[in-house]
Structure formats: structure tokens, C-alpha cells
Short mmCIF file of C-alpha atoms and ligand atoms in Angstrom, two decimals:
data_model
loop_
_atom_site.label_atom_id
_atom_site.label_comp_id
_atom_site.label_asym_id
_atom_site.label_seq_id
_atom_site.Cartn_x
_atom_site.Cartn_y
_atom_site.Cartn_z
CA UNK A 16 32.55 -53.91 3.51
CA UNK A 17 30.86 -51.48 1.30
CA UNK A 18 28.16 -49.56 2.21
CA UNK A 19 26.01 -49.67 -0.85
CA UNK A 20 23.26 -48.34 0.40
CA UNK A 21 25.55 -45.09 1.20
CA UNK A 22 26.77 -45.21 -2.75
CA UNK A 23 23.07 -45.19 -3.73
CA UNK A 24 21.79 -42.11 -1.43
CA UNK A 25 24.97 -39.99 -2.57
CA UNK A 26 24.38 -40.68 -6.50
CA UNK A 27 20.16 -40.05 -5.84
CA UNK A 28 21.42 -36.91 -3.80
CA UNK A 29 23.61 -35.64 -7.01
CA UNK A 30 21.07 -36.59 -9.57
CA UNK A 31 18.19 -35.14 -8.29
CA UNK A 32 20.02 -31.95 -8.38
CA UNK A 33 21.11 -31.90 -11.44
CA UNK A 34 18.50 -29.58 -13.64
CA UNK A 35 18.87 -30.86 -17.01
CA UNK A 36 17.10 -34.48 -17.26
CA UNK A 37 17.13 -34.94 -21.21
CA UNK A 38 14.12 -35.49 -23.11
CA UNK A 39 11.47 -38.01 -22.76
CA UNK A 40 10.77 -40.09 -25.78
CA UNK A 41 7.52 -38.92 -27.54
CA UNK A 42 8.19 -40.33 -30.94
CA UNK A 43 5.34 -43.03 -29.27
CA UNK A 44 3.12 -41.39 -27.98
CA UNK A 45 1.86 -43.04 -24.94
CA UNK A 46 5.42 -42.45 -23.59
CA UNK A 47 5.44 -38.34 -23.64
CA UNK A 48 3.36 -38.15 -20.61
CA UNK A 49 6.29 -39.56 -18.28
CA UNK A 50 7.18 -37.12 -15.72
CA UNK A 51 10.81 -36.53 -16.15
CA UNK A 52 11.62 -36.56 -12.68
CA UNK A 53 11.28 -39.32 -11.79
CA UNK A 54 14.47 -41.46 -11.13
CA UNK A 55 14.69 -44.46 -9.40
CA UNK A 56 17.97 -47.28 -9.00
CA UNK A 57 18.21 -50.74 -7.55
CA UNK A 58 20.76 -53.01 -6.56
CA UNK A 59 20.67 -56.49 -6.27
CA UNK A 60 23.75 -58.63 -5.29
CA UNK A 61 24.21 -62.55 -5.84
CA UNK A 62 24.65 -62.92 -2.33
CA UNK A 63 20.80 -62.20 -1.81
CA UNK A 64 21.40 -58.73 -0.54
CA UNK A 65 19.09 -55.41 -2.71
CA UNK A 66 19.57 -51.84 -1.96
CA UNK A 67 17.37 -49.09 -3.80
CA UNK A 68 16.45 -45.77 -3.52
CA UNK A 69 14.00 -43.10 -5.24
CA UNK A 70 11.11 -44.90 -8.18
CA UNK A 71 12.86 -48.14 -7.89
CA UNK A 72 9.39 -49.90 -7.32
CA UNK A 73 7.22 -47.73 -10.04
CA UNK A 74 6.61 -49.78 -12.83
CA UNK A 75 7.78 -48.30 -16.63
CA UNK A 76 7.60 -49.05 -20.47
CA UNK A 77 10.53 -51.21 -21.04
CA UNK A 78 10.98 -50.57 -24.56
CA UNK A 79 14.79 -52.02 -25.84
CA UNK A 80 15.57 -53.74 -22.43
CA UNK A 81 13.05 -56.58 -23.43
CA UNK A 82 15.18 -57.64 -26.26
CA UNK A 83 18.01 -59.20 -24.14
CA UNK A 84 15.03 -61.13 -22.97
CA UNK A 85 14.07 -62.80 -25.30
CA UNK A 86 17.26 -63.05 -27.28
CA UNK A 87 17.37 -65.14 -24.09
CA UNK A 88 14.65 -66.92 -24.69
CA UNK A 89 15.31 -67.47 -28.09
CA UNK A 90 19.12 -68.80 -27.32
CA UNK A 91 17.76 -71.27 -24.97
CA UNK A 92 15.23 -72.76 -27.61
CA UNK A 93 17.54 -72.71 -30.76
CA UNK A 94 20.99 -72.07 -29.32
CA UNK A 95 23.69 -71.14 -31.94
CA UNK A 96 21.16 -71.50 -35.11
CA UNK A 97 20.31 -67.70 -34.42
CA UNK A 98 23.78 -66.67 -35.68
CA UNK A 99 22.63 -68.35 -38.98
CA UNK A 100 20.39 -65.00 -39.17
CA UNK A 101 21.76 -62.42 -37.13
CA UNK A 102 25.28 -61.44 -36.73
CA UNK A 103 26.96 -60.15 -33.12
CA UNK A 104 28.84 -56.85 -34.19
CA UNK A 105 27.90 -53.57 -32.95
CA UNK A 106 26.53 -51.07 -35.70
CA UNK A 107 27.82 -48.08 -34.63
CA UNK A 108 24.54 -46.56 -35.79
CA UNK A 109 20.92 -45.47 -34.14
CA UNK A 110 18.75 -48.37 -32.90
CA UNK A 111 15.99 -48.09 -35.37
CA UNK A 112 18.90 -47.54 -39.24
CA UNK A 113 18.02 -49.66 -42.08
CA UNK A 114 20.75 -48.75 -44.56
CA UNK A 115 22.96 -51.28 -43.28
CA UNK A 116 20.21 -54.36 -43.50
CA UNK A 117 20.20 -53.21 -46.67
CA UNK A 118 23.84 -53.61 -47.45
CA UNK A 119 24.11 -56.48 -45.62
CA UNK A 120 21.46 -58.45 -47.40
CA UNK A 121 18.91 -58.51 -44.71
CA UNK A 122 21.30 -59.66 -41.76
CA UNK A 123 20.78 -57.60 -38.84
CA UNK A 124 23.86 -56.55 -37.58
CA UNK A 125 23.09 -57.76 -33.25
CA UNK A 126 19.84 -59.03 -31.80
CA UNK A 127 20.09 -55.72 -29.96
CA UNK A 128 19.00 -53.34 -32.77
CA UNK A 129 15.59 -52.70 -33.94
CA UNK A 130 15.88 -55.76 -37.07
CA UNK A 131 17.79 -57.57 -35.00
CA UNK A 132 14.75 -58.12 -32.45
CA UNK A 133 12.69 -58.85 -34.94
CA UNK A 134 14.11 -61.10 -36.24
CA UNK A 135 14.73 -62.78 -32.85
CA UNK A 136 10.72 -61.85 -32.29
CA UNK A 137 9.98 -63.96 -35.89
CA UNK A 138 12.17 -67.14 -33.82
CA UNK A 139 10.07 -67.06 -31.07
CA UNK A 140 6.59 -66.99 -32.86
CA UNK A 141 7.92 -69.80 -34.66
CA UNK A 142 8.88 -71.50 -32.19
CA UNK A 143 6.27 -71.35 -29.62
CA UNK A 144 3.04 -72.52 -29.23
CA UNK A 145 1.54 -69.27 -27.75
CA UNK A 146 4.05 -66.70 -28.54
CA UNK A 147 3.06 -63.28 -26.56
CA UNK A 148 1.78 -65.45 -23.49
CA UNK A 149 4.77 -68.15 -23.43
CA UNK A 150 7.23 -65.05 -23.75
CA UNK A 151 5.15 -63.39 -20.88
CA UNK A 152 5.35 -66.12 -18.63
CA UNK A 153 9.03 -66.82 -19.02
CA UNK A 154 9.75 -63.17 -17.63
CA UNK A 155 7.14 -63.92 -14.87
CA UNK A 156 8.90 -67.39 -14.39
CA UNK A 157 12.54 -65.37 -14.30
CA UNK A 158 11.16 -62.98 -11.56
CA UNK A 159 8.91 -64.78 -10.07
CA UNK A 160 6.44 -62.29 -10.12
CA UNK A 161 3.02 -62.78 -11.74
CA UNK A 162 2.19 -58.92 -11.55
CA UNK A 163 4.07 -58.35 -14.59
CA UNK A 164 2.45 -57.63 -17.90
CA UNK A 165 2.02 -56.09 -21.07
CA UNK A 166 0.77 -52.15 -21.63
CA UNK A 167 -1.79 -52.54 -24.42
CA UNK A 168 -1.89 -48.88 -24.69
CA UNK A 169 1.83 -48.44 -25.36
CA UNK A 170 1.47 -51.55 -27.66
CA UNK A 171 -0.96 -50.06 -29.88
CA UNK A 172 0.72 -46.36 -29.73
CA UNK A 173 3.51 -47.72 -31.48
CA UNK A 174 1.80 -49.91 -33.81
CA UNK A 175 0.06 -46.76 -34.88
CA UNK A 176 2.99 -44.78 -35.53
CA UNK A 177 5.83 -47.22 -35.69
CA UNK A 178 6.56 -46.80 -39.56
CA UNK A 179 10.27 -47.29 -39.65
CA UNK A 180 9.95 -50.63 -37.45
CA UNK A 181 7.07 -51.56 -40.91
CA UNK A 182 9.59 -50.65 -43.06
CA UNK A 183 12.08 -52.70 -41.22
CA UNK A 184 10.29 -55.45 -40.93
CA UNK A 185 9.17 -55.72 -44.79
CA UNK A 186 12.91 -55.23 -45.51
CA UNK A 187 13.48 -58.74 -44.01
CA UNK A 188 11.00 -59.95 -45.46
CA UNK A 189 12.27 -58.97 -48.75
CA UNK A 190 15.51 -60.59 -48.04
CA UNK A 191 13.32 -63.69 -46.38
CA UNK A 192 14.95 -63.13 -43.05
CA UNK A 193 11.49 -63.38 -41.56
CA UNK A 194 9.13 -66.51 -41.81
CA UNK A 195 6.23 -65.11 -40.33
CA UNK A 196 4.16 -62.73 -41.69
CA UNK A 197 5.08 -59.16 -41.15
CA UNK A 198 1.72 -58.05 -39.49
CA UNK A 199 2.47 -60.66 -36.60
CA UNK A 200 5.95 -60.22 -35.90
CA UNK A 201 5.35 -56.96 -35.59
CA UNK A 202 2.21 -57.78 -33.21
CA UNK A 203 4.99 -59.58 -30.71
CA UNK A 204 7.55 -56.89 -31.14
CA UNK A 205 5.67 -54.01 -29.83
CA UNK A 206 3.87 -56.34 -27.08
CA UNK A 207 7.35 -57.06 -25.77
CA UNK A 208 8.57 -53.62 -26.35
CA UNK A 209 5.65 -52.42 -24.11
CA UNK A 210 6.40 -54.97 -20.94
CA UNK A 211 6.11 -52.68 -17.96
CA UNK A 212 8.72 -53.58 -14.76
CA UNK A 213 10.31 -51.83 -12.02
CA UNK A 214 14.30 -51.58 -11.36
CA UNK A 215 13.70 -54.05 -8.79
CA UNK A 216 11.98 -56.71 -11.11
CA UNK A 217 14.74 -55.97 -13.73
CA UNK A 218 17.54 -56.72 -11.36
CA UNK A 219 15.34 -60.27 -10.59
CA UNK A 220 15.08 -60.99 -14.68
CA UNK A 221 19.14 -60.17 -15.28
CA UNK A 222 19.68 -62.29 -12.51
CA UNK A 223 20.35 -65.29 -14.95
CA UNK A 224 23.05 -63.10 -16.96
CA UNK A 225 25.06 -62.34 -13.59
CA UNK A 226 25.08 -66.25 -12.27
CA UNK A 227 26.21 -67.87 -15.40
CA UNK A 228 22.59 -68.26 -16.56
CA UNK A 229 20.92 -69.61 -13.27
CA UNK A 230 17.83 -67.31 -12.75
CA UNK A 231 16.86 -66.16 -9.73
CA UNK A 232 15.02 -69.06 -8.20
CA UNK A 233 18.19 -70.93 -9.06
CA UNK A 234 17.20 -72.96 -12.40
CA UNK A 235 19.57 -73.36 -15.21
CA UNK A 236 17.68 -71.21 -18.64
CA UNK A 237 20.98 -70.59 -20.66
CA UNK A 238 24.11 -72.64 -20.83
CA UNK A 239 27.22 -70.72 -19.15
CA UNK A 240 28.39 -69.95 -22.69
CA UNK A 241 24.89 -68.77 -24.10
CA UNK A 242 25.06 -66.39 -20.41
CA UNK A 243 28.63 -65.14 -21.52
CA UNK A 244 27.89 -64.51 -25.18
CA UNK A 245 24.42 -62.54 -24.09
CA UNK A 246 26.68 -60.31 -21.65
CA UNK A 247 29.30 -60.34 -24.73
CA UNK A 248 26.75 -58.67 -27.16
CA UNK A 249 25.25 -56.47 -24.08
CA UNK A 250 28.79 -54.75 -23.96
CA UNK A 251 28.94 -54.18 -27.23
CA UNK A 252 25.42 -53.56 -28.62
CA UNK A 253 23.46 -52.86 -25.71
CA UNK A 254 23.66 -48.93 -26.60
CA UNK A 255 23.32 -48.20 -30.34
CA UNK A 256 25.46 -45.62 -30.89
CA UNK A 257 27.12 -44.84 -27.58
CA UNK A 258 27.87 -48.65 -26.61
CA UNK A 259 31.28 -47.70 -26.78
CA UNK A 260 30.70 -44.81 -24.61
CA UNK A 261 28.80 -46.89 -22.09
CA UNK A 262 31.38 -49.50 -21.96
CA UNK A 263 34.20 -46.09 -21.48
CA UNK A 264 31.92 -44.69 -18.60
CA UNK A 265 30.68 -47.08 -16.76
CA UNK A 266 32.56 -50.92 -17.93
CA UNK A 267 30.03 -53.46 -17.13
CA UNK A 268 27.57 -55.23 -20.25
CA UNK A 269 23.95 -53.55 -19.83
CA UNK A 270 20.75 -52.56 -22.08
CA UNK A 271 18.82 -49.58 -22.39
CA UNK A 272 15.37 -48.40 -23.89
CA UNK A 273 14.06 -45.77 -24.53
CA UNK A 274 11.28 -45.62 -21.86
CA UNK A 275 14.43 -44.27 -19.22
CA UNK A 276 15.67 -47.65 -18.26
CA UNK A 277 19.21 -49.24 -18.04
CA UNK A 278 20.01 -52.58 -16.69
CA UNK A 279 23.64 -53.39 -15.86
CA UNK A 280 25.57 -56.19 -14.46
CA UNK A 281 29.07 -57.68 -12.85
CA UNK A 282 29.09 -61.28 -13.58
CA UNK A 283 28.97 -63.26 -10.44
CA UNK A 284 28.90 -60.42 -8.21
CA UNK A 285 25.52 -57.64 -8.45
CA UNK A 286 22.89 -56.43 -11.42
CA UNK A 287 22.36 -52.34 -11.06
CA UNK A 288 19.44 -50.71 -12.61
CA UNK A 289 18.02 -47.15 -12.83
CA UNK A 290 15.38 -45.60 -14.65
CA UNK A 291 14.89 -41.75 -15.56
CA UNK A 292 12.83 -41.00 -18.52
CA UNK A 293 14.64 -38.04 -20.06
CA UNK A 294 16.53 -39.43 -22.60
CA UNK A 295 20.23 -38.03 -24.35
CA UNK A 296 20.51 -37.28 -28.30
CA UNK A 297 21.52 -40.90 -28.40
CA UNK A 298 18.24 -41.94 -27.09
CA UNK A 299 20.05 -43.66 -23.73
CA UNK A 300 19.05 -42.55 -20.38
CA UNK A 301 21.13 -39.04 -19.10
CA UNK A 302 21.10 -39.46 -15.90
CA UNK A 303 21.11 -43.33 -15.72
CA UNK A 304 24.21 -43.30 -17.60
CA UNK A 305 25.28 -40.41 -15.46
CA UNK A 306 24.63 -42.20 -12.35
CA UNK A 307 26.14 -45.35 -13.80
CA UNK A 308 29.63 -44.01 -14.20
CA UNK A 309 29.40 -42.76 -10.56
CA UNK A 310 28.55 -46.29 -9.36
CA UNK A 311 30.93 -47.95 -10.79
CA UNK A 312 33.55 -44.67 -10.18
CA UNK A 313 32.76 -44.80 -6.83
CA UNK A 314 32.73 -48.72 -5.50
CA UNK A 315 35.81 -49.20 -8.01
CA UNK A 316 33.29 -52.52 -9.15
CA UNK A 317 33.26 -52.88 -13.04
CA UNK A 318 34.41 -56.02 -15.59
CA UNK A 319 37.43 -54.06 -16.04
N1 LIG B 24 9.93 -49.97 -29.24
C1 LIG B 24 11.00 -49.06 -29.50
C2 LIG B 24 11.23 -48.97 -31.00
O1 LIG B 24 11.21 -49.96 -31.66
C3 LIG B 24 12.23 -49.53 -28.78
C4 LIG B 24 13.40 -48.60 -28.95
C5 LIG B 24 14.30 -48.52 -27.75
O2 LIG B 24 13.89 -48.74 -26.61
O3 LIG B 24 15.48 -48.22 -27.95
O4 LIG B 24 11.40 -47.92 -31.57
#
């Protein structure tokens, strides 16, 4: 049987030696101050086993990952009535690019992408009764795990400098993509953007993607269709730009953000994550991408 724990300690071994970590986001503020070497991964199989070594309990901003969750959410309320407003190809462009909503009349390309989440975040206040709380508890309900919460601070950093994601979300408006006012979908956006977890609660919340949309306590959220289609558009979209390169590397579906994180899974079998704040030019985790390819490399384990 492998020794996964083994795998882990020779990847932390390699990455902590390797000198250059990539940059840490400071385009919001509160996020610059992340010490850069940090790094932290976390295994978590189906059959109830989790390995981890390095941060994997330290708690950190994040940022993109949260829109897989509640694309989730928003799936399990509406089902296939979101592809009336969002489409499911991969732009091939940066995670926050508005010339193609423009060409494409307001449709965001994937939930994945900047428009894309909001216009998944605009669903959700519309459908719930308390959006930033309801969406709060469903990750809390998908760890189990009541610690988890929102980073006001990081919240209002971006609010205060997050002009493209304004112009973005006045774009849809324009094209009425959004039913909400602009002011509050933004509001929900950067709340769920600034969700802090650890590797090991991120393994618990993609637990749902891995066993055909059972979370972790065992109760059915998506359909095993909706839990396909999410790791369909995770392969494809879950890295802006380099999604194709992520998919080359390392073959399994996964998300990133920009606060360092990467969760990645093998339906029916494990969900990895790591997290190292320096990011690439891309804006995806270096070394969790690095030590992603080794995993997978390594334990010969990928959809592929
Ligand atoms: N809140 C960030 C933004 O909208 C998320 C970007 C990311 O993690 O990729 O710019």
C-alpha cells in the first residue's frame, strides 16, 4: 500500500528547499503581509484516512477557491438554470479580463472567473433569505466545523481597491446579467472571497466533489451529475490562464486563489490541498503547483 505520508515528507523536504517561492499577492492589500514561507499540504482519502505535513492547520484568505463553493451552492438551488447565464468554456485569459464579457454580451465565460462568480454571487443573494450567513453556514455544514468564518479585514481591503471587480460588475449590469444591485453583489463577493480555512478544512468542503456529491458527513448536496459537471469545469477553468497547464502537470480537476491555495481531487478516491502564498505570473500557487505535479508524478494517482 502506499505510504502517503512518505510522498508528503519527500515533496515538503524538496519544497522547502527550493529558494524561489513566487510573489505574494499585494494587489489587496491585507494579503501582502503573508509570510512566503509558509507551505503547508493535506491529504484526505474517501476511505477516512488524512495525512498532512508543514501549515496544513493555519488558517488563510481563500480568495478564488470559494467560488467552486458556491457555484455549488448555487447548482444545488437552481440546477441547470445557471447555464441560462453563464457558459462552461475556459477563457484562456487572466481571472479578473473583461474584454470578452464584453464581446460576449455580458455572458461570463465559467463560474470560475471573476464575472462568472458574480454572477453566481447575484444567484445566491437572490435566492436566499440571508445570503452571506446562509452561504457561511453551508461551508460550516460541509465541514462540519463552526470555527470557520469570514475576514472582515480582507473583505473591506478589497472593496477598497477592487476597481476592476466594480467595473465588472457594472458591465453585467449593463448587459442585465445581474438582478441585484451592484453595491450588494459585490458586498457577497468579497465576503466569500475573504473565507479563511486551512488545507485540512478544504479537503473536508471538496469532500462532496470526490464522492459523487455526498459531503463529508455523508448527505447528498449535488446530484452525481451536478458533482461531475463541477469537477468538469474545475479541470478546465479552475486556473485562468494555466488550466491547461495544470491539467498537463498535475491531471486531476482543482481550484486555486490567489491567497496561495490549491484544492485538488481524484473522484472516488482522495482530495489534496496545499497552500504557499507566493504566487507565479499566472497568479496560481508556485510551489503548490510544483508540489502537485510531484504528487501525482510520484503515487502514479491522477484522472488520467
Ligand atoms: N478576490 C480576488 C479577486 O477578485 C480573487 C482572485 C483569485 O483568487 O484568483 O480579485
Amino acid at each position: 500500500m502506499l505510504d502517503y505520508q512518505r510522498v508528503l515528507e519527500v515533496i515538503y523536504h524538496d519544497v522547502t528547499n527550493i529558494k524561489d517561492k513566487g510573489t505574494v499577492a499585494s494587489y489587496i492589500p491585507e494579503l501582502a503581509n503573508i509570510d512566503s514561507s509558509n507551505f503547508g499540504i493535506h491529504l484526505r482519502t474517501l476511505d477516512g484516512r488524512e495525512y498532512g505535513i508543514g501549515s496544513f492547520n493555519t488558517k488563510f484568505s481563500i480568495q478564488s477557491i470559494s467560488k467552486v463553493l458556491s457555484l455549488s451552492l448555487a447548482f444545488s438551488l437552481i440546477g441547470e438554470k445557471i447555464l441560462e447565464r453563464i457558459d462552461v468554456e475556459p477563457s484562456g485569459n487572466p481571472f479578473n479580463q473583461l474584454a470578452l464579457l464584453e464581446r460576449e454580451n455580458g455572458i461570463p465565460r465559467n463560474p470560475l472567473i471573476n464575472t462568472g462568480a458574480l454572477v453566481i454571487a447575484d444567484i445566491l443573494i437572490s435566492e436566499l433569505k440571508n445570503p452571506k450567513e446562509d452561504f457561511l453556514n453551508y461551508i460550516r455544514e460541509l465541514t462540519n466545523d463552526d470555527s470557520i468564518n469570514y475576514n472582515l479585514k480582507v473583505a473591506n481591503s478589497e472593496r477598497e481597491t477592487g476597481y476592476k471587480n466594480f467595473a465588472a460588475a457594472y458591465l453585467l449590469k449593463s448587459f442585465n446579467n445581474l438582478e441585484n444591485d451592484v453595491e450588494t453583489v459585490l458586498d457577497f463577493y468579497f465576503h466569500q472571497c475573504s473565507l479563511e480555512m486551512s488545507c485540512a478544512q478544504l479537503t473536508k468542503a471538496f469532500y462532496l466533489f470526490s464522492n459523487k456529491g455526498k459531503c463529508y458527513l455523508n448527505k447528498k448536496q449535488l446530484t452525481n451529475s451536478q458533482a461531475k459537471r463541477i469537477n468538469a469545469i474545475m479541470l478546465t477553468c479552475g486556473f485562468y490562464d494555466e488550466a491547461g497547464d495544470f491539467a498537463f502537470e498535475v491531471g486531476l480537476p482543482g481550484k486555486s486563489g490567489v491567497g496561495g491555495g490549491i484544492v485538488a481531487l481524484l473522484p472516488n478516491k482522495f482530495i489534496i490541498t496545499t497552500w504557499s502564498p507566493g504566487l507565479n505570473k499566472k497568479g496560481n500557487s508556485k510551489l503548490g503547483m510544483y508540489a502537485l505535479e510531484q504528487f501525482t508524478t510520484k503515487t502514479k494517482l491522477s484522472i488520467f
